[in-house]
Coordinates of C-alpha atoms in Angstrom, one line a residue:
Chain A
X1014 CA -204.9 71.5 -15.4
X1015 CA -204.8 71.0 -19.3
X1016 CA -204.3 67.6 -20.3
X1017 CA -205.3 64.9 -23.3
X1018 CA -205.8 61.5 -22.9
X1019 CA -206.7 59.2 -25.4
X1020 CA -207.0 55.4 -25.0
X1021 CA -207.2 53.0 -28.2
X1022 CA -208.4 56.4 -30.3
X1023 CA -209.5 55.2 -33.8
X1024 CA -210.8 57.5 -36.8
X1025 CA -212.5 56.0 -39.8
X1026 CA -213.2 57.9 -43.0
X1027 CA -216.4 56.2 -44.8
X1028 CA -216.2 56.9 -48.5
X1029 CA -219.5 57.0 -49.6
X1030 CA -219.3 58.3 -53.2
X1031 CA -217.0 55.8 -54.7
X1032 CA -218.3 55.1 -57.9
X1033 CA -217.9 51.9 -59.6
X1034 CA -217.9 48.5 -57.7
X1035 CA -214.1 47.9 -60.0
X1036 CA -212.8 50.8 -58.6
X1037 CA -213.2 49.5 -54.9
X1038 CA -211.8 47.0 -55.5
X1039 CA -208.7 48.0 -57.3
X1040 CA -208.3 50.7 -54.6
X1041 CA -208.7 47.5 -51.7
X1042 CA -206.3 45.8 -53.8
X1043 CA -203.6 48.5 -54.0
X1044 CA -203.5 49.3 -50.3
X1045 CA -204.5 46.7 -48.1
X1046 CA -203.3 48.3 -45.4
X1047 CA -205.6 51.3 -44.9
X1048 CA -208.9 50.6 -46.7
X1049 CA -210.8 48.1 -45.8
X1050 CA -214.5 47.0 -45.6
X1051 CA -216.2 47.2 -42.4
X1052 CA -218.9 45.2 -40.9
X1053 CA -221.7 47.2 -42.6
X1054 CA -219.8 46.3 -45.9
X1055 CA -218.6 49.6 -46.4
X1056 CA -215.7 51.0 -47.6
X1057 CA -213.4 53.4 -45.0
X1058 CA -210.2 54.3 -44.4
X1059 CA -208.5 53.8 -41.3
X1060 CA -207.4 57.4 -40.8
X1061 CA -206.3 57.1 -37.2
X1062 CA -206.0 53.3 -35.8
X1063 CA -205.9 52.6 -32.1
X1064 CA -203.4 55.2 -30.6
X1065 CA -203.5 55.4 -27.1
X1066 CA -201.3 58.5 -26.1
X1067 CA -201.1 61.2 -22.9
X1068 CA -200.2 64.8 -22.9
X1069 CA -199.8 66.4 -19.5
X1070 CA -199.5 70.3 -18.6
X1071 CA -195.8 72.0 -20.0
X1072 CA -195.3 69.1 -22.9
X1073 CA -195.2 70.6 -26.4
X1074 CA -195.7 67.7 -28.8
X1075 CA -195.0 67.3 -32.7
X1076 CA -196.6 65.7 -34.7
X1077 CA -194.3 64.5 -37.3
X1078 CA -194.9 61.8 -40.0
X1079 CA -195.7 61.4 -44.2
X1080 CA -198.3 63.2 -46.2
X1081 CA -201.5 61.5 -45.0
X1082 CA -200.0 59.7 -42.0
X1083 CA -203.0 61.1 -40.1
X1084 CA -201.6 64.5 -38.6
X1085 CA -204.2 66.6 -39.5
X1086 CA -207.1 63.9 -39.2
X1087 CA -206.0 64.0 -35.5
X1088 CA -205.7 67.9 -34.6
X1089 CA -209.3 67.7 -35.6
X1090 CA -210.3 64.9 -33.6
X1091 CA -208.8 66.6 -30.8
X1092 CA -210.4 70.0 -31.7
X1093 CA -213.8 68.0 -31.6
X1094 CA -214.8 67.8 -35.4
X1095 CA -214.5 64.7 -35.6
X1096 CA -215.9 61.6 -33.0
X1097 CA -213.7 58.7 -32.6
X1098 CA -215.3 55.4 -33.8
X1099 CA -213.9 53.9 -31.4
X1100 CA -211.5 54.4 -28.0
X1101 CA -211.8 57.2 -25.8
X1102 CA -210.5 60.5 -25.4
X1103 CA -210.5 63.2 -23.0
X1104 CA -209.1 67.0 -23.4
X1105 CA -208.7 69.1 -20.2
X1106 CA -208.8 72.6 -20.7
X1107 CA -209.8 75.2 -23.3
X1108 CA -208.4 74.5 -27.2
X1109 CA -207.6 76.8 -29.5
X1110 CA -207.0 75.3 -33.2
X1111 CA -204.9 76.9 -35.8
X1112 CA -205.8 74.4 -38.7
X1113 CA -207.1 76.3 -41.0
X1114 CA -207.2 79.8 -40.8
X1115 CA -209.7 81.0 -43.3
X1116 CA -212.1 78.4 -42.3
X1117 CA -215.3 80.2 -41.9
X1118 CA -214.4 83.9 -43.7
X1119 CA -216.6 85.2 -45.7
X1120 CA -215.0 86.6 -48.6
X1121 CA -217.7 89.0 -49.5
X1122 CA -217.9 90.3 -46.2
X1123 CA -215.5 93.1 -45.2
X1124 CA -212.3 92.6 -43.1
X1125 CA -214.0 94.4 -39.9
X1126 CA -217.4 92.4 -40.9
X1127 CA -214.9 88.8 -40.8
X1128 CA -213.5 90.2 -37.9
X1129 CA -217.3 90.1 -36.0
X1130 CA -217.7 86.8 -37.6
X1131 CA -215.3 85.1 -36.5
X1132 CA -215.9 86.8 -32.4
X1133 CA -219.6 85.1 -33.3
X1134 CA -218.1 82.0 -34.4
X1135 CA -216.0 81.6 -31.3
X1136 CA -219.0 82.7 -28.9
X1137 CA -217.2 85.5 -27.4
X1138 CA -219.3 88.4 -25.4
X1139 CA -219.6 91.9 -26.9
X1140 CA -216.4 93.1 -24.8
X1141 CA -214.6 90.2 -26.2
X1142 CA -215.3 90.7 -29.4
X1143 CA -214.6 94.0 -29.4
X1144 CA -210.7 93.4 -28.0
X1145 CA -210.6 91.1 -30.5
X1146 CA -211.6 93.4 -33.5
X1147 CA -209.0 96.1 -32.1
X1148 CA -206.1 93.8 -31.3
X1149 CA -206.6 91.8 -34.7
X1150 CA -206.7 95.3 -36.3
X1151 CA -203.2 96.7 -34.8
X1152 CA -201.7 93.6 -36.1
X1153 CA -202.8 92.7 -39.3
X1154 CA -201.9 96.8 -40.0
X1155 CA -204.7 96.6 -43.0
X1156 CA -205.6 100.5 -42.3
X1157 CA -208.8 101.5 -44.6
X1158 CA -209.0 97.9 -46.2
X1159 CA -210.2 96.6 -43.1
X1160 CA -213.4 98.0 -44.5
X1161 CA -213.7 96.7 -48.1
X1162 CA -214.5 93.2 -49.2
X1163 CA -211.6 90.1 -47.9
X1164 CA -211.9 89.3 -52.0
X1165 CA -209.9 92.4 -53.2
X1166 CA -207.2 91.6 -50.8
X1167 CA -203.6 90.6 -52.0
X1168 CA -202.4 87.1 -50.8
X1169 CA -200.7 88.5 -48.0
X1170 CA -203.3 90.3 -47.1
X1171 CA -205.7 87.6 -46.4
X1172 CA -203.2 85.4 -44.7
X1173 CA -202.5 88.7 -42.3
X1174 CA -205.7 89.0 -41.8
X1175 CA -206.4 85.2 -41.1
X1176 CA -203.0 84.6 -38.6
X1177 CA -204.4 87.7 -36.7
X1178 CA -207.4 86.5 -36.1
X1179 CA -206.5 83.0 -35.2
X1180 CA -204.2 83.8 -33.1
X1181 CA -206.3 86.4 -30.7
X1182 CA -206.4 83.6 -28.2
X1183 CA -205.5 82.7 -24.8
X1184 CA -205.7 78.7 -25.1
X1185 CA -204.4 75.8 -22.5
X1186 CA -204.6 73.3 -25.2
X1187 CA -203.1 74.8 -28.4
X1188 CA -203.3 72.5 -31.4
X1189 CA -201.4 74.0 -34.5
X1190 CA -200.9 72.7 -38.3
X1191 CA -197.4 73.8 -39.9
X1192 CA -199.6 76.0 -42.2
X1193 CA -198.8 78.5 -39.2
X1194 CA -195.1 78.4 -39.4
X1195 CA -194.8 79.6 -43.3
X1196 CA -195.5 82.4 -44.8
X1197 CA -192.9 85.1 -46.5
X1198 CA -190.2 85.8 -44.3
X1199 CA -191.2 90.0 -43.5
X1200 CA -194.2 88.3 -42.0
X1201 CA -192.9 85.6 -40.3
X1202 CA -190.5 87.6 -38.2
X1203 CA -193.7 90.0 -37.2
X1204 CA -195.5 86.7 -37.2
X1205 CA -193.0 85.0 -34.7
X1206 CA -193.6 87.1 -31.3
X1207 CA -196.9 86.6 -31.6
X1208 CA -196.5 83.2 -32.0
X1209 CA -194.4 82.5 -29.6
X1210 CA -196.1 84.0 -26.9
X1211 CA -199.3 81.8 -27.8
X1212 CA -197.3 78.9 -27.5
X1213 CA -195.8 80.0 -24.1
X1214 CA -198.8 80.8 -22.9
X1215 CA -201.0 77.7 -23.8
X1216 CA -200.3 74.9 -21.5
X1217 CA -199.9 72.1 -23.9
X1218 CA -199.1 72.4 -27.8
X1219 CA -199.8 69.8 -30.3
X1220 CA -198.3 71.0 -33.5
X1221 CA -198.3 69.0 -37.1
X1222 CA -195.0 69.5 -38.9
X1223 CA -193.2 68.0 -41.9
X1224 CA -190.5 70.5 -40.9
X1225 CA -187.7 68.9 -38.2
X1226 CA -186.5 72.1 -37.9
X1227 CA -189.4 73.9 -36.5
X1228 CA -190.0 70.5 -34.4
X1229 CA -186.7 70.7 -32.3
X1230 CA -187.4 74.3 -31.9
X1231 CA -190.5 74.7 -30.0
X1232 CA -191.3 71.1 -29.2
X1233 CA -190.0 69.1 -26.3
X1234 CA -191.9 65.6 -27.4
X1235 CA -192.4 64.1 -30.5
X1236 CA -194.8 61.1 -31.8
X1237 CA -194.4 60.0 -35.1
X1238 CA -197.5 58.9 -37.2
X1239 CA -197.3 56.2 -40.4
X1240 CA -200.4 54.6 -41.7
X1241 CA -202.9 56.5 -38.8
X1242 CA -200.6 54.5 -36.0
X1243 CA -198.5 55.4 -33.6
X1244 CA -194.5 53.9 -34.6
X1245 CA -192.6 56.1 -32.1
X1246 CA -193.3 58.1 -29.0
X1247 CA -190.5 60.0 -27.1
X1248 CA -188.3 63.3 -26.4
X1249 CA -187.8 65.4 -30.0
X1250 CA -183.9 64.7 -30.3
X1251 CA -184.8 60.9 -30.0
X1252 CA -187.3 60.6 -32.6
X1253 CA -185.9 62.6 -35.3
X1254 CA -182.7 61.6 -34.4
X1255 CA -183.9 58.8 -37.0
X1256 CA -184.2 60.5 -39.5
Chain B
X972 CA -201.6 93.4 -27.8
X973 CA -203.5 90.2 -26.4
X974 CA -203.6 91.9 -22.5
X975 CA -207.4 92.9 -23.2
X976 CA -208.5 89.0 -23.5
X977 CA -206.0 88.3 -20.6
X978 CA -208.8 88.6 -17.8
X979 CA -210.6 86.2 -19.4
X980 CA -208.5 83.5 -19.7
X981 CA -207.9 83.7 -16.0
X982 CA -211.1 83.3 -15.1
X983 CA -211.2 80.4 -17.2
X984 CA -208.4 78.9 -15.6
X985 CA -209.7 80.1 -12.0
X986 CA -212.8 78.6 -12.6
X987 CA -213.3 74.9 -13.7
X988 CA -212.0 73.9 -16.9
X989 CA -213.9 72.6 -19.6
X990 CA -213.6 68.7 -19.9
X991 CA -214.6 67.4 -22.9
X992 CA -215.0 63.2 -22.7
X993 CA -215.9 60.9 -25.7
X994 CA -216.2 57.5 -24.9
X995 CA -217.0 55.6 -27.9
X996 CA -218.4 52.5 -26.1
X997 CA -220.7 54.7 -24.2
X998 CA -221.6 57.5 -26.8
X999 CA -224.4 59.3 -24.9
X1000 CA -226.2 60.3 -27.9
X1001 CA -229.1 61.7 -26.4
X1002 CA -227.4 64.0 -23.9
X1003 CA -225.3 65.3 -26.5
X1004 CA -227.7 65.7 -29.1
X1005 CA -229.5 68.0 -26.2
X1006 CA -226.9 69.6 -25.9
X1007 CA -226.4 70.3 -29.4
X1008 CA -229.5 72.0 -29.6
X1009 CA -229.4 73.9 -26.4
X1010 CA -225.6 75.3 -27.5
X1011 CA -227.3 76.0 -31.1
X1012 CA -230.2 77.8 -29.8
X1013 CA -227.7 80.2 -27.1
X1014 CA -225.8 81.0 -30.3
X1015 CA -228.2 82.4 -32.9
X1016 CA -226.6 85.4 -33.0
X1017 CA -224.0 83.7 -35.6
X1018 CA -226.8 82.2 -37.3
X1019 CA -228.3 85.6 -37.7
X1020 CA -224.7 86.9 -38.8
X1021 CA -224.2 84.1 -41.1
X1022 CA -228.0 84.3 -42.6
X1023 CA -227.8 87.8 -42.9
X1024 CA -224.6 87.4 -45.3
X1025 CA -225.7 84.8 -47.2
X1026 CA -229.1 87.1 -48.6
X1027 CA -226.8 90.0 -48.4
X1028 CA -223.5 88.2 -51.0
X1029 CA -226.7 86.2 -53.1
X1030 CA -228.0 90.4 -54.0
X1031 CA -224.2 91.6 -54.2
X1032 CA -224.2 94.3 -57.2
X1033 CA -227.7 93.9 -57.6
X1034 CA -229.5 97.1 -57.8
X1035 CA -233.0 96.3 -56.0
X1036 CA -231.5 93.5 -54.0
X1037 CA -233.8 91.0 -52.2
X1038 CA -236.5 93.6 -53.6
X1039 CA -236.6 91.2 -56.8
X1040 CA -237.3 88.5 -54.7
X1041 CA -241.2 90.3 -54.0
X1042 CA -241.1 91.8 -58.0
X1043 CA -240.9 88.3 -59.1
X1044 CA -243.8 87.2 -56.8
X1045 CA -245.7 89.5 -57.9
X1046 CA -245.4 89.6 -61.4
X1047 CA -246.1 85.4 -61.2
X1048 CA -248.8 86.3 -59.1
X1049 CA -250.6 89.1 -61.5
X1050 CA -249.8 87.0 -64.2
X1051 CA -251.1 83.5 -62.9
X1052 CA -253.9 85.6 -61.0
X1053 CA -255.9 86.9 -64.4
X1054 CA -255.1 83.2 -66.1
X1055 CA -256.3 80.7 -63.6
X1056 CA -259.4 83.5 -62.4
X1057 CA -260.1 82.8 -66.4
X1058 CA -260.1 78.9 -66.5
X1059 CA -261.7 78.4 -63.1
X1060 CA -264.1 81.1 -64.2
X1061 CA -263.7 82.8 -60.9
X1062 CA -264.5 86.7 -60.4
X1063 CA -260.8 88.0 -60.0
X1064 CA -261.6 89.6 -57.0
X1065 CA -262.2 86.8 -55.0
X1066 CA -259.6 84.4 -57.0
X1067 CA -256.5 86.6 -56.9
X1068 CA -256.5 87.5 -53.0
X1069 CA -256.6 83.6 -52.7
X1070 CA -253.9 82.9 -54.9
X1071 CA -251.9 85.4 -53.7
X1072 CA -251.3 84.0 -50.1
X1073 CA -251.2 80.3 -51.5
X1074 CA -248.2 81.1 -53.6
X1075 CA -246.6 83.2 -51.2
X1076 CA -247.2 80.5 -48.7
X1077 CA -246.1 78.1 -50.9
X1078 CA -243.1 80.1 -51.9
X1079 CA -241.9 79.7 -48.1
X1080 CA -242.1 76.3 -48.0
X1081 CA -240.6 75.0 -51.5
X1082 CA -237.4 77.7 -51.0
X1083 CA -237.0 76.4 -47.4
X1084 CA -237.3 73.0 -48.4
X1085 CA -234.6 73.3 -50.9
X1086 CA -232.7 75.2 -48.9
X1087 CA -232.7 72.8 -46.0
X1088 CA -231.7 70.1 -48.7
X1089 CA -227.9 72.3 -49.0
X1090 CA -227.9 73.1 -45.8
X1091 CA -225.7 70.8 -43.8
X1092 CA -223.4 70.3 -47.4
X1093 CA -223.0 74.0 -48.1
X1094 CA -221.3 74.7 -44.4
X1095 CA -218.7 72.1 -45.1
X1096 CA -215.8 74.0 -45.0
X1097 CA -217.1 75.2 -41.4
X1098 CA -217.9 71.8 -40.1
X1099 CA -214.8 70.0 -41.1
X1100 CA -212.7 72.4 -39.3
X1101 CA -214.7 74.1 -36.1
X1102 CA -216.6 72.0 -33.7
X1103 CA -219.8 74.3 -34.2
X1104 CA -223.1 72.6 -32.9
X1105 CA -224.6 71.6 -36.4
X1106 CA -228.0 73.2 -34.8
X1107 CA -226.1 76.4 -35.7
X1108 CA -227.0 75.6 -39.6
X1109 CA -230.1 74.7 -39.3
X1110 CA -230.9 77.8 -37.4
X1111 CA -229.1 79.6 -40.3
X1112 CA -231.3 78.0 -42.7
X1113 CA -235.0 79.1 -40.7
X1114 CA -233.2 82.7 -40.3
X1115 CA -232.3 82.9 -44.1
X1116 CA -235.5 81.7 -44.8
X1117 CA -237.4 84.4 -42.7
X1118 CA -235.9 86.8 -43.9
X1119 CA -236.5 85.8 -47.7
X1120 CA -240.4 85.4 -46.4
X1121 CA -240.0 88.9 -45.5
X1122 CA -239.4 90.2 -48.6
X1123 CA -242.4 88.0 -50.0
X1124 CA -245.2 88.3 -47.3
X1125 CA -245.7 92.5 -47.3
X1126 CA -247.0 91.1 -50.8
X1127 CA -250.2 89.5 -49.2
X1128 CA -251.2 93.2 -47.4
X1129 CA -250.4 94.5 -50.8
X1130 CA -253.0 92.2 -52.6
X1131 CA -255.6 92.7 -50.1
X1132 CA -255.1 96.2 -49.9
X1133 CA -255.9 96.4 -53.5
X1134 CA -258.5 93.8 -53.6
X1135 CA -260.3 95.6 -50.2
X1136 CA -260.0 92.3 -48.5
X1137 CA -260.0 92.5 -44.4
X1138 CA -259.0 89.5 -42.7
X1139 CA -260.0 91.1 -39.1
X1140 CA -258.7 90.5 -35.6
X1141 CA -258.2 86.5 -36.5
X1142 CA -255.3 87.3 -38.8
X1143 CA -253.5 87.6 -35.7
X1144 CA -254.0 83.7 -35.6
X1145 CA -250.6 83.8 -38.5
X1146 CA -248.4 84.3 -35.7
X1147 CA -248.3 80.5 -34.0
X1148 CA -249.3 79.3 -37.9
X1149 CA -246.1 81.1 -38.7
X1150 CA -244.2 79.8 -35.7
X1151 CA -245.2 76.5 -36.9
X1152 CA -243.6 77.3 -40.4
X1153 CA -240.2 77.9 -38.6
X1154 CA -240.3 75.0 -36.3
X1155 CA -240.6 72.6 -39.8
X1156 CA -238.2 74.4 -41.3
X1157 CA -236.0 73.9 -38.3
X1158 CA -236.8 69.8 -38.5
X1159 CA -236.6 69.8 -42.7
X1160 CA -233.2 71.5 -42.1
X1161 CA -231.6 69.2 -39.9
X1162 CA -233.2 66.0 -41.4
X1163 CA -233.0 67.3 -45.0
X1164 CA -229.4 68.2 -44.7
X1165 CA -228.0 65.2 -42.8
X1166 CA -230.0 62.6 -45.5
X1167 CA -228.5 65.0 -48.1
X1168 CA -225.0 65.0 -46.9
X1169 CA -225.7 61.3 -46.8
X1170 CA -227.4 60.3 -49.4
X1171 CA -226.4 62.5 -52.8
X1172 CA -229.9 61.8 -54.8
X1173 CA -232.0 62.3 -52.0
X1174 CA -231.9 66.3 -52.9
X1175 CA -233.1 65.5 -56.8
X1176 CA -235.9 63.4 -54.9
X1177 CA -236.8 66.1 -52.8
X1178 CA -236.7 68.3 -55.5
X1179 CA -239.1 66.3 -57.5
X1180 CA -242.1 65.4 -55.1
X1181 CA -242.1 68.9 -54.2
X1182 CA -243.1 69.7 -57.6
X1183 CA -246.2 67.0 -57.4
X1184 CA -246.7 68.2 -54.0
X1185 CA -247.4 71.8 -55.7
X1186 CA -250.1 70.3 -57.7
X1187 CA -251.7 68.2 -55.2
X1188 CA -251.9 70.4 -52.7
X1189 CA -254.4 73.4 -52.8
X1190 CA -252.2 76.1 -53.9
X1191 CA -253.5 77.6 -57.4
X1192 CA -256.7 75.3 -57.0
X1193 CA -259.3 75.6 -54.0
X1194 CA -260.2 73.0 -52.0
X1195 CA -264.3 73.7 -53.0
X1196 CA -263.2 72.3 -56.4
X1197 CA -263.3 68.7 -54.6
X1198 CA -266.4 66.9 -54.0
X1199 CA -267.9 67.4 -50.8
X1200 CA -266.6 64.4 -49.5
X1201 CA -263.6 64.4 -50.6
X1202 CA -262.7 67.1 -48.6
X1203 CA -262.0 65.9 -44.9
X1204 CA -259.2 64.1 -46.1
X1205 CA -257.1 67.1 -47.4
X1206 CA -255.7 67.2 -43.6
X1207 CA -254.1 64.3 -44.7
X1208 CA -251.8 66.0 -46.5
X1209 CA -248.9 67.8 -44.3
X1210 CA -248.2 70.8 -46.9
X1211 CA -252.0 71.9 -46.6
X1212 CA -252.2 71.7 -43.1
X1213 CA -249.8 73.4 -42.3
X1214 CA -250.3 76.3 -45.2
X1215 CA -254.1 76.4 -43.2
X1216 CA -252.6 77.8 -40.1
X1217 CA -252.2 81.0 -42.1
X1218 CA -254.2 81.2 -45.1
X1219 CA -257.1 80.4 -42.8
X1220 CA -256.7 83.7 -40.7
X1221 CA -255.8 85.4 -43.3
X1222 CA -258.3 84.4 -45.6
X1223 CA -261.4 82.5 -43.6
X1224 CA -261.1 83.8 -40.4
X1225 CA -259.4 81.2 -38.4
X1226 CA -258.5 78.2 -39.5
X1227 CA -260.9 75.1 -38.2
X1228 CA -259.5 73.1 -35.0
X1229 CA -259.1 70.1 -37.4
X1230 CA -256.7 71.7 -39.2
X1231 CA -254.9 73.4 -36.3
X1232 CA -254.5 69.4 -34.6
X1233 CA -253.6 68.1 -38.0
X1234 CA -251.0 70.7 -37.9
X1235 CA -249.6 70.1 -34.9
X1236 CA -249.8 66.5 -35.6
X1237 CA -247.7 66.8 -38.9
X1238 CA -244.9 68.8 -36.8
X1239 CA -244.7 66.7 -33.7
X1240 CA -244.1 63.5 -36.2
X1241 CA -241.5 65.5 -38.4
X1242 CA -240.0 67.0 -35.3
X1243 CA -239.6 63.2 -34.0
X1244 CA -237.8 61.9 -37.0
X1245 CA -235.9 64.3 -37.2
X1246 CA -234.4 64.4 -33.4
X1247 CA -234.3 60.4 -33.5
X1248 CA -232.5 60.9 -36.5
X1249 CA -230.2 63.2 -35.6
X1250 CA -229.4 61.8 -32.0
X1251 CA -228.6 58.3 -33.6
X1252 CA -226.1 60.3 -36.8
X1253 CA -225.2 63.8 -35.2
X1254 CA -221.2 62.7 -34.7
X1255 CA -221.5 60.9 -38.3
X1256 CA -222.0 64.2 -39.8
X1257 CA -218.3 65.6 -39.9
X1258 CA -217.9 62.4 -42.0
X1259 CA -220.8 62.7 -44.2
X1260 CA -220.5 66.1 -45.7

């Protein structure tokens, strides 16, 4: 059964290539909150500070919170990019991340050749791959420029391309930025089904949204993020309700 | 639309789910480091992929393609060939063939080395965003790299087709020297590329005692040009050993067990580094690049 624990989870961001020794320390001085020095007299920022959280099977979580309040530094700890400093954290079940889409396209390479890529990318077996080539064909509706390079595609285009392949998944743990929830509006309402059947299908979502909108729709839970901590933790029409 | 992955997601589900645990008090570097490598290995089909597009968009629009990889070998070569044969006042004949598989050699190992330098930095966008084994690069890097040695080492037959030199049944000996080539690359890649993400200048370093490395190692010069004993200690140096394994079999039928054991030596040290290394930093990476 799909589920995400994480006890005292904490994310630090190094930043090695700060130049001068004055700008440290004006940057320390204007947010004393977030940067600080630590113990090996580096400079980090404290992305994600001690959160301690549990998602079971069936909850569907936002993320909601400020530019930079650690959303998207989190999604990606979950996915498994990043490895917490400190804390624990355990995910049950197979995750699927819609963070970025185009991560890992080649923009020389054709749209069928992108399409391979990405099967490689996700480890899938030859049959796998090619369901996903034919199912991310039908939707993306690209006809013959499925064979010529991703760079003379149109915006919408890529982006069509990128949401079908993204979203050829069956995941239990579905972690989603908002990126996935805009786009022009023809495409969003073909966009939508698709969507929504990922969402219904995965066991637990974990989306990041600025949008409240989108957050009362599809989410049952919300925790609000400020400064990488956790200020509020409870059932979507109680949290926003602040706002 | 999605009903042909259906089946698989039930088995997934059927089956045991996959758990994945970080404790950051107990890290278990060394199992995961293992595991790393065992989950980059099983998946060198997207290294091949990936390796295979990078030569292919570096030729995009070119005409000959990689092909001017091997045309400007050997025009350095023909060129570099007449003039050193001249000031070492060597017959051609015997110079050239010589030169020819040092450079070539040596070509292998100074792209690779700069290449492994980028490697780890130039996937960035991938590793920030999927949790890919970073393995996966540095197989990415030795499969690029073959594949530019390729184009470069039909050059070799070439030369000693035109220069009737037969290396015999011992040039078979190239295969483990060449094996050997793609196991440093392997460690230069990993170790190269995390120092590099790490550490900025280190690939301006790199890229500077290669360049004294070129001259002090027996590339354009041959070793006879030392004094007698003088000699034993080229071993010493890790860039001739290891170029031995195959200009040896190519050139003096079989290279001599001193330098096969220094060989081996110089890649069981690099290979150690390099895994200590990269089970004490492998989760710092994400960070780094």
């Amino acid at each position: 059964m799909a589920r995400i624990l994480a006890e005292g989870l904490s994310i630090e961001f190094p930043l090695y290539h700060l130049g001068a020794r004055s700008l440290k320390k004006r940057l320390l001085a204007a947010t004393p909150l977030r940067l600080r020095t630590d113990n090996a007299n580096r400079i980090v920022v404290a992305a994600l500070r001690n959160l301690s959280f549990e998602i079971t099977r069936g909850e569907r979580v936002a993320l909601v919170g400020h530019n930079g309040a650690g959303k998207t530094t989190l999604l990606r700890t979950l996915a498994g990019v990043y490895e917490p400093v400190s804390g624990r954290l355990t995910v049950e079940g197979a995750i699927g991340s819609l963070i970025d889409p185009t991560a890992g396209m080649d923009l020389e390479a054709t749209g069928r050749e992108n399409i391979v890529l990405r099967a490689l990318y996700r480890g899938l077996s030859d049959a796998e791959a090619d369901a996903l080539a034919e199912d991310v064909a039908a939707f993306a509706g690209l006809g013959d420029f499925l064979d010529v390079p991703v760079r003379t595609y149109s915006a919408g285009m890529t982006v069509r391309l990128a949401f079908a392949m993204a979203t050829a998944m069956t995941p239990q743990v579905l972690l989603m930025d908002e990126w996935f929830l805009a786009g022009d509006a023809e495409f969003m309402a073909k966009a939508e089904e698709r969507l929504s059947r990922l969402v219904s299908d995965a066991e637990i979502l974990v989306l990041a949204t600025h949008d409240m909108a989108v957050a009362r729709r599809w989410c049952t839970r919300a925790i609000r993020l400020d400064s990488g901590r956790i200020v509020a933790d409870g059932p979507v029409a109680e949290i926003l309700a602040a706002d | 639309m999605l009903a042909p992955l259906a089946p698989n997601r039930a088995e997934a589900s059927a089956a045991t789910i996959p758990v994945r645990h970080f404790d950051a008090a107990a890290p278990r570097r060394l199992a995961r480091a293992l595991a790393d490598l065992g989950e980059g290995l099983r998946r060198w089909r997207l290294a091949a992929a990936l390796a295979r597009l990078d030569i292919r968009n570096r030729y995009r629009g070119s005409v000959l393609g990689p092909i001017w990889l091997t045309l400007s070998t050997a025009v350095m070569l023909g060129a570099l060939g007449y003039l050193y044969s001249m000031l070492f006042q060597l017959p051609v004949g015997e110079y050239l063939p010589w030169l020819g598989v040092s450079l070539i050699l040596w070509n292998v190992i100074a792209v690779s080395v700069g290449d492994a330098c980028a490697c780890l930095t130039a996937a960035e966008a991938v590793i920030r965003q999927l949790p890919l084994p970073h393995t996966v690069h540095a197989l990415r890097c030795v499969m690029r790299n073959a594949l530019v040695a390729a184009h470069n080492l039909p050059l070799i037959a070439v030369v000693f087709l035109l220069f009737g030199v037969s290396p015999g049944w011992s040039a078979l000996l190239i295969l483990p020297g060449l094996g050997l080539f793609a196991l440093n690359v392997f460690a230069a890649s990993l170790l190269l590329g995390m120092l590099c993400a790490r550490f900025r200048d280190i690939g301006p370093i790199v890229t500077s005692i290669m360049q004294i490395a070129f001259f002090v190692t027996p590339v354009i010069w041959k070793p006879e040009l030392l004094r007698p004993e003088s000699r034993p200690w080229l071993p010493l140096n890790p860039f001739y050993a290891l170029m031995e394994t195959v200009r040896g079999p190519l050139l003096e039928g079989g290279g001599s067990p001193w330098i096969w054991a220094a060989a081996l030596f110089w890649t069981a040290v690099h290979c150690g580094v390099c895994f200590a290394f990269f089970v004490r930093f492998r989760g710092r990476v994400a960070f780094w690049v």
